[in-house]
Short mmCIF file of C-alpha atoms in Angstrom, two decimals:
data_model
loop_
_atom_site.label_atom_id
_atom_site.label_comp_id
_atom_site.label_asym_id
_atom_site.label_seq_id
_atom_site.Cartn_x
_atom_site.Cartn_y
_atom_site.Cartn_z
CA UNK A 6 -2.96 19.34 -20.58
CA UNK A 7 -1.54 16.17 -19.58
CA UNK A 8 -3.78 13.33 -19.54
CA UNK A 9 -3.85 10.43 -16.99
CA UNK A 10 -5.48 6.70 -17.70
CA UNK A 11 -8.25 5.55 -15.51
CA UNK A 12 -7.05 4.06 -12.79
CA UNK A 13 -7.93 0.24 -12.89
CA UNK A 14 -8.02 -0.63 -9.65
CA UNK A 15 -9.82 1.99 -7.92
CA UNK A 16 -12.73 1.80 -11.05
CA UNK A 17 -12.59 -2.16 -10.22
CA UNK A 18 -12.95 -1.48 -6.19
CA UNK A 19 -15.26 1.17 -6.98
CA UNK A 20 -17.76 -1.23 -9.33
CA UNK A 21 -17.61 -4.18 -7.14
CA UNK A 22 -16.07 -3.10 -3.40
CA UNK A 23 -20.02 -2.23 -2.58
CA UNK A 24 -22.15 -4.99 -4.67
CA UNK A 25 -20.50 -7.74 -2.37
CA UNK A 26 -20.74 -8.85 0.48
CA UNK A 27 -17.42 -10.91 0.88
CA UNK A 28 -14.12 -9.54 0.26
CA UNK A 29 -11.24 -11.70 -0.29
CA UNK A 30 -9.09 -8.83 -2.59
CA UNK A 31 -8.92 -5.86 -0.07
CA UNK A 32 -4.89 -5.25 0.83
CA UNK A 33 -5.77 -3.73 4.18
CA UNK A 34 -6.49 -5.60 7.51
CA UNK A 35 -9.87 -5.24 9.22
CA UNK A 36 -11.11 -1.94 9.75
CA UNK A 37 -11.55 -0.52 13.38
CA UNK A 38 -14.71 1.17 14.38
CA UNK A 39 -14.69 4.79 15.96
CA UNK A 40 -15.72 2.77 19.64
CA UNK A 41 -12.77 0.14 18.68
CA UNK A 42 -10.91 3.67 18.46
CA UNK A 43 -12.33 4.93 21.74
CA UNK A 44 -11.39 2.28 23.77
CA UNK A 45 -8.12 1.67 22.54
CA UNK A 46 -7.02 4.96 23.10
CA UNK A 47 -8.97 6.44 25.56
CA UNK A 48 -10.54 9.08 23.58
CA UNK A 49 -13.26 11.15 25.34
CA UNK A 50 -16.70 11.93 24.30
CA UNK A 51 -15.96 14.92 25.89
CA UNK A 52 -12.57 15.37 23.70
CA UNK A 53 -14.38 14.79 20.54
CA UNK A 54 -17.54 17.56 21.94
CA UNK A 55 -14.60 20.03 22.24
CA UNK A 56 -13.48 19.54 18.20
CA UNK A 57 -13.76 23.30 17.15
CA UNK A 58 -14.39 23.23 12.65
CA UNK A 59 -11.25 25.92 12.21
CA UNK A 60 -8.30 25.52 9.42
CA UNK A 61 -5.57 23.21 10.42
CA UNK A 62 -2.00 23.44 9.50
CA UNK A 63 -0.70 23.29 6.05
CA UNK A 64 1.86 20.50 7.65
CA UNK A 65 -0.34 19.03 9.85
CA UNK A 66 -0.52 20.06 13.62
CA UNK A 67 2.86 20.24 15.46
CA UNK A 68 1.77 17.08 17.74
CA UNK A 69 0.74 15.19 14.97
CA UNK A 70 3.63 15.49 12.95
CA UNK A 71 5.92 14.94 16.59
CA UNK A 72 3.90 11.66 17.02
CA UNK A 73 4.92 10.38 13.63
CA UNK A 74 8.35 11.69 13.23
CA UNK A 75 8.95 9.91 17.21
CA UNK A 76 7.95 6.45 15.32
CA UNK A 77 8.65 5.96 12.11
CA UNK A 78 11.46 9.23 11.11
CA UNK A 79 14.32 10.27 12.60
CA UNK A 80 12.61 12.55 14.97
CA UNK A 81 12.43 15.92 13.59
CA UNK A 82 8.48 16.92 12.99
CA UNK A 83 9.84 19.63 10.85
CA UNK A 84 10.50 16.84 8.23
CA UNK A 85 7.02 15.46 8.58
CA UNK A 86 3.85 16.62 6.27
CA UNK A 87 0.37 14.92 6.79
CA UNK A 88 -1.71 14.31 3.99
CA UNK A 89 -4.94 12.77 2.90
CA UNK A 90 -4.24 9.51 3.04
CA UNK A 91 -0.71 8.15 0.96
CA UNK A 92 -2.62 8.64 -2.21
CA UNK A 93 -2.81 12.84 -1.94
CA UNK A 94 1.12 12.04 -0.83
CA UNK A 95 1.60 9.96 -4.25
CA UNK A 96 0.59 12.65 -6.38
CA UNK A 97 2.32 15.06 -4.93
CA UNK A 98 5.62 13.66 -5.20
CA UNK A 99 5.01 12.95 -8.51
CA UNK A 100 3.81 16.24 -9.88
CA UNK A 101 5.83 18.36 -8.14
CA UNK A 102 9.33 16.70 -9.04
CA UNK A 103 8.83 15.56 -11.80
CA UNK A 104 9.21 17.18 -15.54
CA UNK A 105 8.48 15.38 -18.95
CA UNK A 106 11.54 13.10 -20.13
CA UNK A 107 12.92 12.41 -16.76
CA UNK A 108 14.09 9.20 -15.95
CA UNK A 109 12.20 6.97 -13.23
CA UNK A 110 12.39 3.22 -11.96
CA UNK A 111 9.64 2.00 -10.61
CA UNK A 112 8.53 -1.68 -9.90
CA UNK A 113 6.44 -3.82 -11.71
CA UNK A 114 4.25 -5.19 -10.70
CA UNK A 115 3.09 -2.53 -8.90
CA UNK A 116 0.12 -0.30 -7.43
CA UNK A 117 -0.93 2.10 -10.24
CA UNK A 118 -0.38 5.55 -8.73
CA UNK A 119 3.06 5.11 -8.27
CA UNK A 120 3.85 4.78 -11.93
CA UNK A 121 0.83 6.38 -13.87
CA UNK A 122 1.21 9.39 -12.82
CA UNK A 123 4.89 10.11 -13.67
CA UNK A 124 4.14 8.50 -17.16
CA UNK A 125 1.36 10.71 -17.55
CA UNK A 126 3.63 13.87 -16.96
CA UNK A 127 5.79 12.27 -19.64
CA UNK A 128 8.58 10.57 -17.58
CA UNK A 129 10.51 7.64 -19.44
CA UNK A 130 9.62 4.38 -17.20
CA UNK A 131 12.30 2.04 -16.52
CA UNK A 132 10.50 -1.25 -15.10
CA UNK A 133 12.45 -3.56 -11.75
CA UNK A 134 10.38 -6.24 -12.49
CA UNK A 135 10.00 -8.87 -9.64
CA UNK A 136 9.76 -11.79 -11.50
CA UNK A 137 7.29 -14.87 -11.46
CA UNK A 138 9.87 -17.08 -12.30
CA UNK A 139 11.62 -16.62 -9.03
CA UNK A 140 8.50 -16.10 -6.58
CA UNK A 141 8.68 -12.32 -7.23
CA UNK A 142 11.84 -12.01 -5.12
CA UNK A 143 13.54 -8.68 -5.80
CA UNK A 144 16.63 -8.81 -7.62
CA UNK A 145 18.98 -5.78 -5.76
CA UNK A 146 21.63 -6.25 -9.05
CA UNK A 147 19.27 -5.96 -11.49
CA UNK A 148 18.03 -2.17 -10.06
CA UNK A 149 21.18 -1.11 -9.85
CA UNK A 150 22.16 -1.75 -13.31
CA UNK A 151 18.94 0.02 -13.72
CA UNK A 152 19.60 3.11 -11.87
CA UNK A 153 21.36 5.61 -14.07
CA UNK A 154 23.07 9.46 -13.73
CA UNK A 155 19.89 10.35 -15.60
CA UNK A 156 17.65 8.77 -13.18
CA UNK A 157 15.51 11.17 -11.63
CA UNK A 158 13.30 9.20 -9.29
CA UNK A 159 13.18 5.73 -8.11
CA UNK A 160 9.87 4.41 -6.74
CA UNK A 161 9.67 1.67 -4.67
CA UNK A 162 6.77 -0.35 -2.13
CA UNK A 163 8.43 -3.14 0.57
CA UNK A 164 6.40 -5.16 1.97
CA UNK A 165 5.21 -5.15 -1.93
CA UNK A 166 1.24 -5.10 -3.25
CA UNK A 167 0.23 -7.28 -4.51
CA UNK A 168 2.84 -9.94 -3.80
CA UNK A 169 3.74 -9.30 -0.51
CA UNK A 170 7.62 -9.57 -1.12
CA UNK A 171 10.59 -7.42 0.10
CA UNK A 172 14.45 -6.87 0.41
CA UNK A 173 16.44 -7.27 3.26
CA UNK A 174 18.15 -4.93 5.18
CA UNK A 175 21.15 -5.21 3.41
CA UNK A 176 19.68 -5.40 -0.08
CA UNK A 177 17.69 -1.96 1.15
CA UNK A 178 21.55 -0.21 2.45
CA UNK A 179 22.24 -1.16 -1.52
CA UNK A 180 19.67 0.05 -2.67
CA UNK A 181 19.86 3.38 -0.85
CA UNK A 182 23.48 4.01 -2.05
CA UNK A 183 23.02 3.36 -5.67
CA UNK A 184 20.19 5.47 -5.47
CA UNK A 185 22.42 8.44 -3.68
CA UNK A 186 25.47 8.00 -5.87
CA UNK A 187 23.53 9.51 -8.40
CA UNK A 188 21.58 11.50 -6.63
CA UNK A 189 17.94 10.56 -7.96
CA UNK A 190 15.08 10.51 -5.28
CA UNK A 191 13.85 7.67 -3.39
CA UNK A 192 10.07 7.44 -3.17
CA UNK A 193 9.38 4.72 0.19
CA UNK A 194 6.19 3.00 -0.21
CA UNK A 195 6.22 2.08 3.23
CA UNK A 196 2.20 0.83 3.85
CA UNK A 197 2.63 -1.95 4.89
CA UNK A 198 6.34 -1.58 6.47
CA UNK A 199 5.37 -3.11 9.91
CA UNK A 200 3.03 -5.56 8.96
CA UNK A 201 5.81 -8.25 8.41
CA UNK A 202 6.09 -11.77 9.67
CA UNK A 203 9.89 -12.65 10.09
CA UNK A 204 12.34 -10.10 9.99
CA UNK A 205 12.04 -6.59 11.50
CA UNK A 206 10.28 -3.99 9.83
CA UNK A 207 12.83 -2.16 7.29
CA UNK A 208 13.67 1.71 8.95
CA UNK A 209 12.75 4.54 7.12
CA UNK A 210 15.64 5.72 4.29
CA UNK A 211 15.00 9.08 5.30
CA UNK A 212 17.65 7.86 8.16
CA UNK A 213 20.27 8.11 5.68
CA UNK A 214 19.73 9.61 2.90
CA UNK A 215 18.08 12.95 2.53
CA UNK A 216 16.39 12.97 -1.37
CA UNK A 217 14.46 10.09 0.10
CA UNK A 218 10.61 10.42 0.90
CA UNK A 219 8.61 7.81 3.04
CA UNK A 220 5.36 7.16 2.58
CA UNK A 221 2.54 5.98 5.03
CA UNK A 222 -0.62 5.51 6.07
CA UNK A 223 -3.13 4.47 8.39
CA UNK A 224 -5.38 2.50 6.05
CA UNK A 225 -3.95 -0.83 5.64
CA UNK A 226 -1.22 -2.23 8.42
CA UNK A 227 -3.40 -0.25 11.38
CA UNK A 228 -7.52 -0.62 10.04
CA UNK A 229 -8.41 2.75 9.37
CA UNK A 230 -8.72 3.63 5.55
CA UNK A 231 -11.92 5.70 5.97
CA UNK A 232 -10.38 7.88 8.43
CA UNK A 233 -8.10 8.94 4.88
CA UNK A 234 -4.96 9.70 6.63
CA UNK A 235 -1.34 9.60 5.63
CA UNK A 236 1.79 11.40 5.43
CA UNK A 237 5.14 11.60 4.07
CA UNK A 238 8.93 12.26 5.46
CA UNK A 239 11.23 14.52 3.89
CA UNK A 240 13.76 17.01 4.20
CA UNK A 241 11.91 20.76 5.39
CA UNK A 242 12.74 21.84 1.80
CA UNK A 243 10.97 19.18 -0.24
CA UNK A 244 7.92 19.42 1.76
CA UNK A 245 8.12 23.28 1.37
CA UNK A 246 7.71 22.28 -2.69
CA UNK A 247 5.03 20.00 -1.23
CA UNK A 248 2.77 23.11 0.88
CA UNK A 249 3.00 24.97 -2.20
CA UNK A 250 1.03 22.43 -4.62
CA UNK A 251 -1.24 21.80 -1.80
CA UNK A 252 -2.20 25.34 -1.67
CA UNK A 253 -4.56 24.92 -4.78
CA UNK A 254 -6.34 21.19 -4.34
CA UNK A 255 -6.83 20.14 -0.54
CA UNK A 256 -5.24 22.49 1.89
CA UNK A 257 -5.01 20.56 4.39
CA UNK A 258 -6.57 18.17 6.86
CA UNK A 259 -9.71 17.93 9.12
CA UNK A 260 -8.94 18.89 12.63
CA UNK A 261 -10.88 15.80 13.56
CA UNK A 262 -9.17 13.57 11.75
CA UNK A 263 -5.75 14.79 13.24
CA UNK A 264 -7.19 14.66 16.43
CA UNK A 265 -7.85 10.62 16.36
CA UNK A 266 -4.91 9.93 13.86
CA UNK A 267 -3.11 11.49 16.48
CA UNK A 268 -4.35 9.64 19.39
CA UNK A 269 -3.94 6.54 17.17
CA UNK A 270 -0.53 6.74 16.85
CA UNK A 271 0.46 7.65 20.23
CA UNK A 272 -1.29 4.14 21.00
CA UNK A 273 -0.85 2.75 17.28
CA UNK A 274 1.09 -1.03 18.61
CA UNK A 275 -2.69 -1.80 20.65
CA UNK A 276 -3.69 -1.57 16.87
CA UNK A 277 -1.24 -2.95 15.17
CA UNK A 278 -0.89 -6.17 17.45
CA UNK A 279 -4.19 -6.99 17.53
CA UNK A 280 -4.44 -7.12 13.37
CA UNK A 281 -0.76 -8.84 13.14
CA UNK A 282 -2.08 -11.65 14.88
CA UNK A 283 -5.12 -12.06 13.08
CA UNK A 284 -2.91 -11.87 9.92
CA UNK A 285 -1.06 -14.88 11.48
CA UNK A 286 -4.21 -16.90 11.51
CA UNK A 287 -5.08 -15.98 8.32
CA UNK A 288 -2.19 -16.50 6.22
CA UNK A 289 -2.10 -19.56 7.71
CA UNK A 290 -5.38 -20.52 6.55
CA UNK A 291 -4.86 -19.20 3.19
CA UNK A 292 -1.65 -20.87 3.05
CA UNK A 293 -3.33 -24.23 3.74
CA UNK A 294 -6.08 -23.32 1.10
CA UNK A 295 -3.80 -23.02 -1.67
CA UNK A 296 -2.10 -26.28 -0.87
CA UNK A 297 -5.59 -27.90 -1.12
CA UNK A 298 -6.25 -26.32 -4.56
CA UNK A 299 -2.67 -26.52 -5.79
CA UNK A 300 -3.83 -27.52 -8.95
CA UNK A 301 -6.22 -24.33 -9.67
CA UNK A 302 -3.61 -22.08 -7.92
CA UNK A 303 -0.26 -21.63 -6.79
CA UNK A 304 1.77 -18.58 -5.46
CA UNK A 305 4.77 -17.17 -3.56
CA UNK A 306 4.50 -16.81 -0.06
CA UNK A 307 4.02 -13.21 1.14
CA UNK A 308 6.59 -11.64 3.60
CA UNK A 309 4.67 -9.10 4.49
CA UNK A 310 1.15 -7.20 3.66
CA UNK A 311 -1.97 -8.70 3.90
CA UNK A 312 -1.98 -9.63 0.24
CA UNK A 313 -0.82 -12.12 -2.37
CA UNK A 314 -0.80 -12.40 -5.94
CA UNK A 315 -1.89 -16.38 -6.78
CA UNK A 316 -1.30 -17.69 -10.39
CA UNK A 317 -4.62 -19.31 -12.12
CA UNK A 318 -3.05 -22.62 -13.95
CA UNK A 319 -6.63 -23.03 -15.71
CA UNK A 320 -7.63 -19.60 -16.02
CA UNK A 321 -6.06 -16.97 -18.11
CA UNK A 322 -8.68 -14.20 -18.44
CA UNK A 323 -8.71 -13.32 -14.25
CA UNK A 324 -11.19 -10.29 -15.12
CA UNK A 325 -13.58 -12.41 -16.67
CA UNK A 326 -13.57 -14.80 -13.91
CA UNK A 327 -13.66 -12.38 -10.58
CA UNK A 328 -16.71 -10.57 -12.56
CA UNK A 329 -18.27 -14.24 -12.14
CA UNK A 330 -17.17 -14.68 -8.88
CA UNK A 331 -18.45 -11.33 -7.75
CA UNK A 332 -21.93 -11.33 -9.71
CA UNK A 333 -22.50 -15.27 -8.41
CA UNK A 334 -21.28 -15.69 -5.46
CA UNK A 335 -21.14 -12.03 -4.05
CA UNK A 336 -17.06 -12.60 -3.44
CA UNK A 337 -14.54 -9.45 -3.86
CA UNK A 338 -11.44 -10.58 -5.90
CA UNK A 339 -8.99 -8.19 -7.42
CA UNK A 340 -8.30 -9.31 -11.25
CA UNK A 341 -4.68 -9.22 -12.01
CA UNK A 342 -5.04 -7.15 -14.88
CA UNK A 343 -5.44 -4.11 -12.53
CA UNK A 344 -1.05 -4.51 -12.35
CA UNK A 345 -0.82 -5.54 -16.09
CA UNK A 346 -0.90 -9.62 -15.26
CA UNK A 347 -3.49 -11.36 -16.54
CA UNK A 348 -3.67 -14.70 -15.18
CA UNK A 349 -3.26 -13.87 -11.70
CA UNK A 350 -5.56 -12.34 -8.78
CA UNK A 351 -4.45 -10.20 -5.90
CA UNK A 352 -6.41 -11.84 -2.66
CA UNK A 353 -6.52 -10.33 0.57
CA UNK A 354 -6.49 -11.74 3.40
CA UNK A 355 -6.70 -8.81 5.92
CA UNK A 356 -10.42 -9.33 6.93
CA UNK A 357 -11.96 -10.76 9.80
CA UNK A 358 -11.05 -14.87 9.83
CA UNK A 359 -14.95 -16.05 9.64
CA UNK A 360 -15.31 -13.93 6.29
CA UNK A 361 -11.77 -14.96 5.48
CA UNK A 362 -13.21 -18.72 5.60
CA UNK A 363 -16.37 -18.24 3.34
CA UNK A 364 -14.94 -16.22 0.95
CA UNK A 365 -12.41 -19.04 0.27
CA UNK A 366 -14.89 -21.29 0.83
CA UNK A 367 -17.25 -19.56 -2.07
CA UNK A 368 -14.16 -19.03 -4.66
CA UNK A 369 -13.28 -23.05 -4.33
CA UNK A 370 -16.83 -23.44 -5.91
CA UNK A 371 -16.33 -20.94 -8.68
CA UNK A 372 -13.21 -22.55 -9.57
CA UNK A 373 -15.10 -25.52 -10.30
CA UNK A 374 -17.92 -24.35 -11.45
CA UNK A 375 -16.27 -21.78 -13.79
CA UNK A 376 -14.52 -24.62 -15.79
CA UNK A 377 -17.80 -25.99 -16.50
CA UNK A 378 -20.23 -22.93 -16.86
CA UNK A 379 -18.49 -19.29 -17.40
CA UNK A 380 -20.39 -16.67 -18.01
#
């Protein structure tokens, strides 16, 4: 049997996410409430009453799947396959194409899932790395020298966690035919694909190119990560692959959770506007916060995601120090070890701006402090 590490950042989330009370290192914006839900939509006590407890679809309703394939595919539900959040997407990608020895690029930094499980399976993991060196900022030549006829997979997240960088359109065109000139899949990371704060969101490669799977979810650009939704887009016959894994872990979805995920998305801008402003105001904040403590901190300015990845200058063990911050000062902060960097923290800046403002406020006295007294 294969084994699979622990994964760090859910066992950090998990030890500390609940034994704060300030959190500065979510990547998701504020979460809505079910009345935030009601009113935004328009959903119905009397729609919610009428929620009858039977099976749903192994795809996900036919509405549902309509709703998403209208917004972010090319319009074909039958290409569309809900899932339980991204995560239950991740792993099925992975396990199901996937085989010992096969070839995959993948990012690096980069969230956990999308790498340990294929190296777990026994896959041969060929690191992009964004570099610190030049603010993280992909480098489209250096994938495609990358990118092999023994690639099997390539695995990529834009807007990125935890550094908030991505490509351009063009750079994602050249990505998408190196990728198809070979053949290899394209896993989409697409969380955080309209959260973005210049350019237009990047489309979906499933526009193009038809071995390429999109990923989202409604936990982190739209406020909902306890309603654990997600899907993926992909040809009819990849999904079919898909169904047939699912058949022995989750089945498939609540009917009450495709019943507001599907109401969400059929009003999902009211949602997203209202947290894309409040990013605005925070990253401003944040941004202005670094400046003040440039000589603790410094980092490259996100592009997108509620998220960034700041460099300690006096600091190298950041595990050591967000335990401290957490256990004195009751402040979430995400160590950078959880993405194999050790003197850096992923900070989020997704939550409400008051909290946003005393959590900063709170991890300006630990650096201090921490210099003088570490525990």
């Amino acid at each position: 049997m294969n084994t699979i590490p622990p994964a760090h950042l859910e066992c950090w989330m998990r030890n500390y996410y609940f034994n704060t009370n300030i959190d500065i290192g979510s990547s998701s914006v504020e979460s809505f409430s079910l009345a935030d839900i009601r009113q935004l939509t328009d959903l119905t006590q009397k729609e919610l009453d009428s929620v009858v407890f039977n099976d749903s679809s192994s795809y996900g309703s036919f509405d549902l799947r309509k709703e998403i394939a209208f917004r972010w595919g090319n319009e074909n539900p039958e290409q569309v396959m809900v899932t339980h959040g991204s995560s239950e997407a991740i792993y099925l990608i992975m396990s199901t194409l996937l085989n010992a020895n096969d070839e995959v690029v993948v990012l690096d930094p980069c969230y956990q899932q999308l790498y340990s499980i294929a190296e777990s399976i026994g896959c041969k993991l060929k690191p992009w790395r964004l570099r610190p060196e030049y603010n993280f900022v992909p480098n489209i030549e250096e994938v495609k020298s990358l990118i092999t006829p023994n690639t099997r997979m390539v695995v990529v997240n834009f807007p990125h966690n935890p550094t908030g960088a991505s490509l351009t359109l063009e750079e994602q065109q050249e990505l998408i035919n190196a990728v198809a000139e070979v053949g290899a899949y394209l896993v989409w990371d697409a969380a955080f694909a309209e959260l973005v704060y210049k350019d237009s969101p990047l489309p979906n490669p499933n526009l193009w190119y038809k071995n390429s799977i999109s990923l989202g979810t409604l936990s982190k650009a739209y406020g909902l990560p306890g309603l654990r939704f997600g899907w993926c887009i992909a040809s009819s016959n990849i999904l079919e692959r898909f169904v047939y894994r699912r058949d022995y872990i989750t089945l498939h979805l609540s009917p009450l959770v495709e019943l507001i995920a599907q109401r969400v998305i059929h009003k999902v801008d009211s949602f997203l506007n209202i947290r894309l402003h409040q990013a605005h105001t925070n990253l401003k904040i944040l941004s202005e916060w670094i400046y003040r403590h440039k000589e603790f901190v410094d980092w490259a300015y996100p592009q997108g995601g509620v998220c960034g990845f700041l460099r300690l200058h006096t600091i190298s063990n950041s595990e050591a120090f967000c335990r401290y911050l957490a256990n004195v000062y009751g402040v979430l902060l995400v160590p950078g070890n959880c993405f194999n960097y050790d003197n850096y923290v992923r900070l989020g800046f997704g939550s409400s701006t008051p909290q946003l403002i005393e959590g900063l406020n709170r991890l300006s006295k630990a650096l201090v402090n921490y210099q003088a007294k570490p525990l």
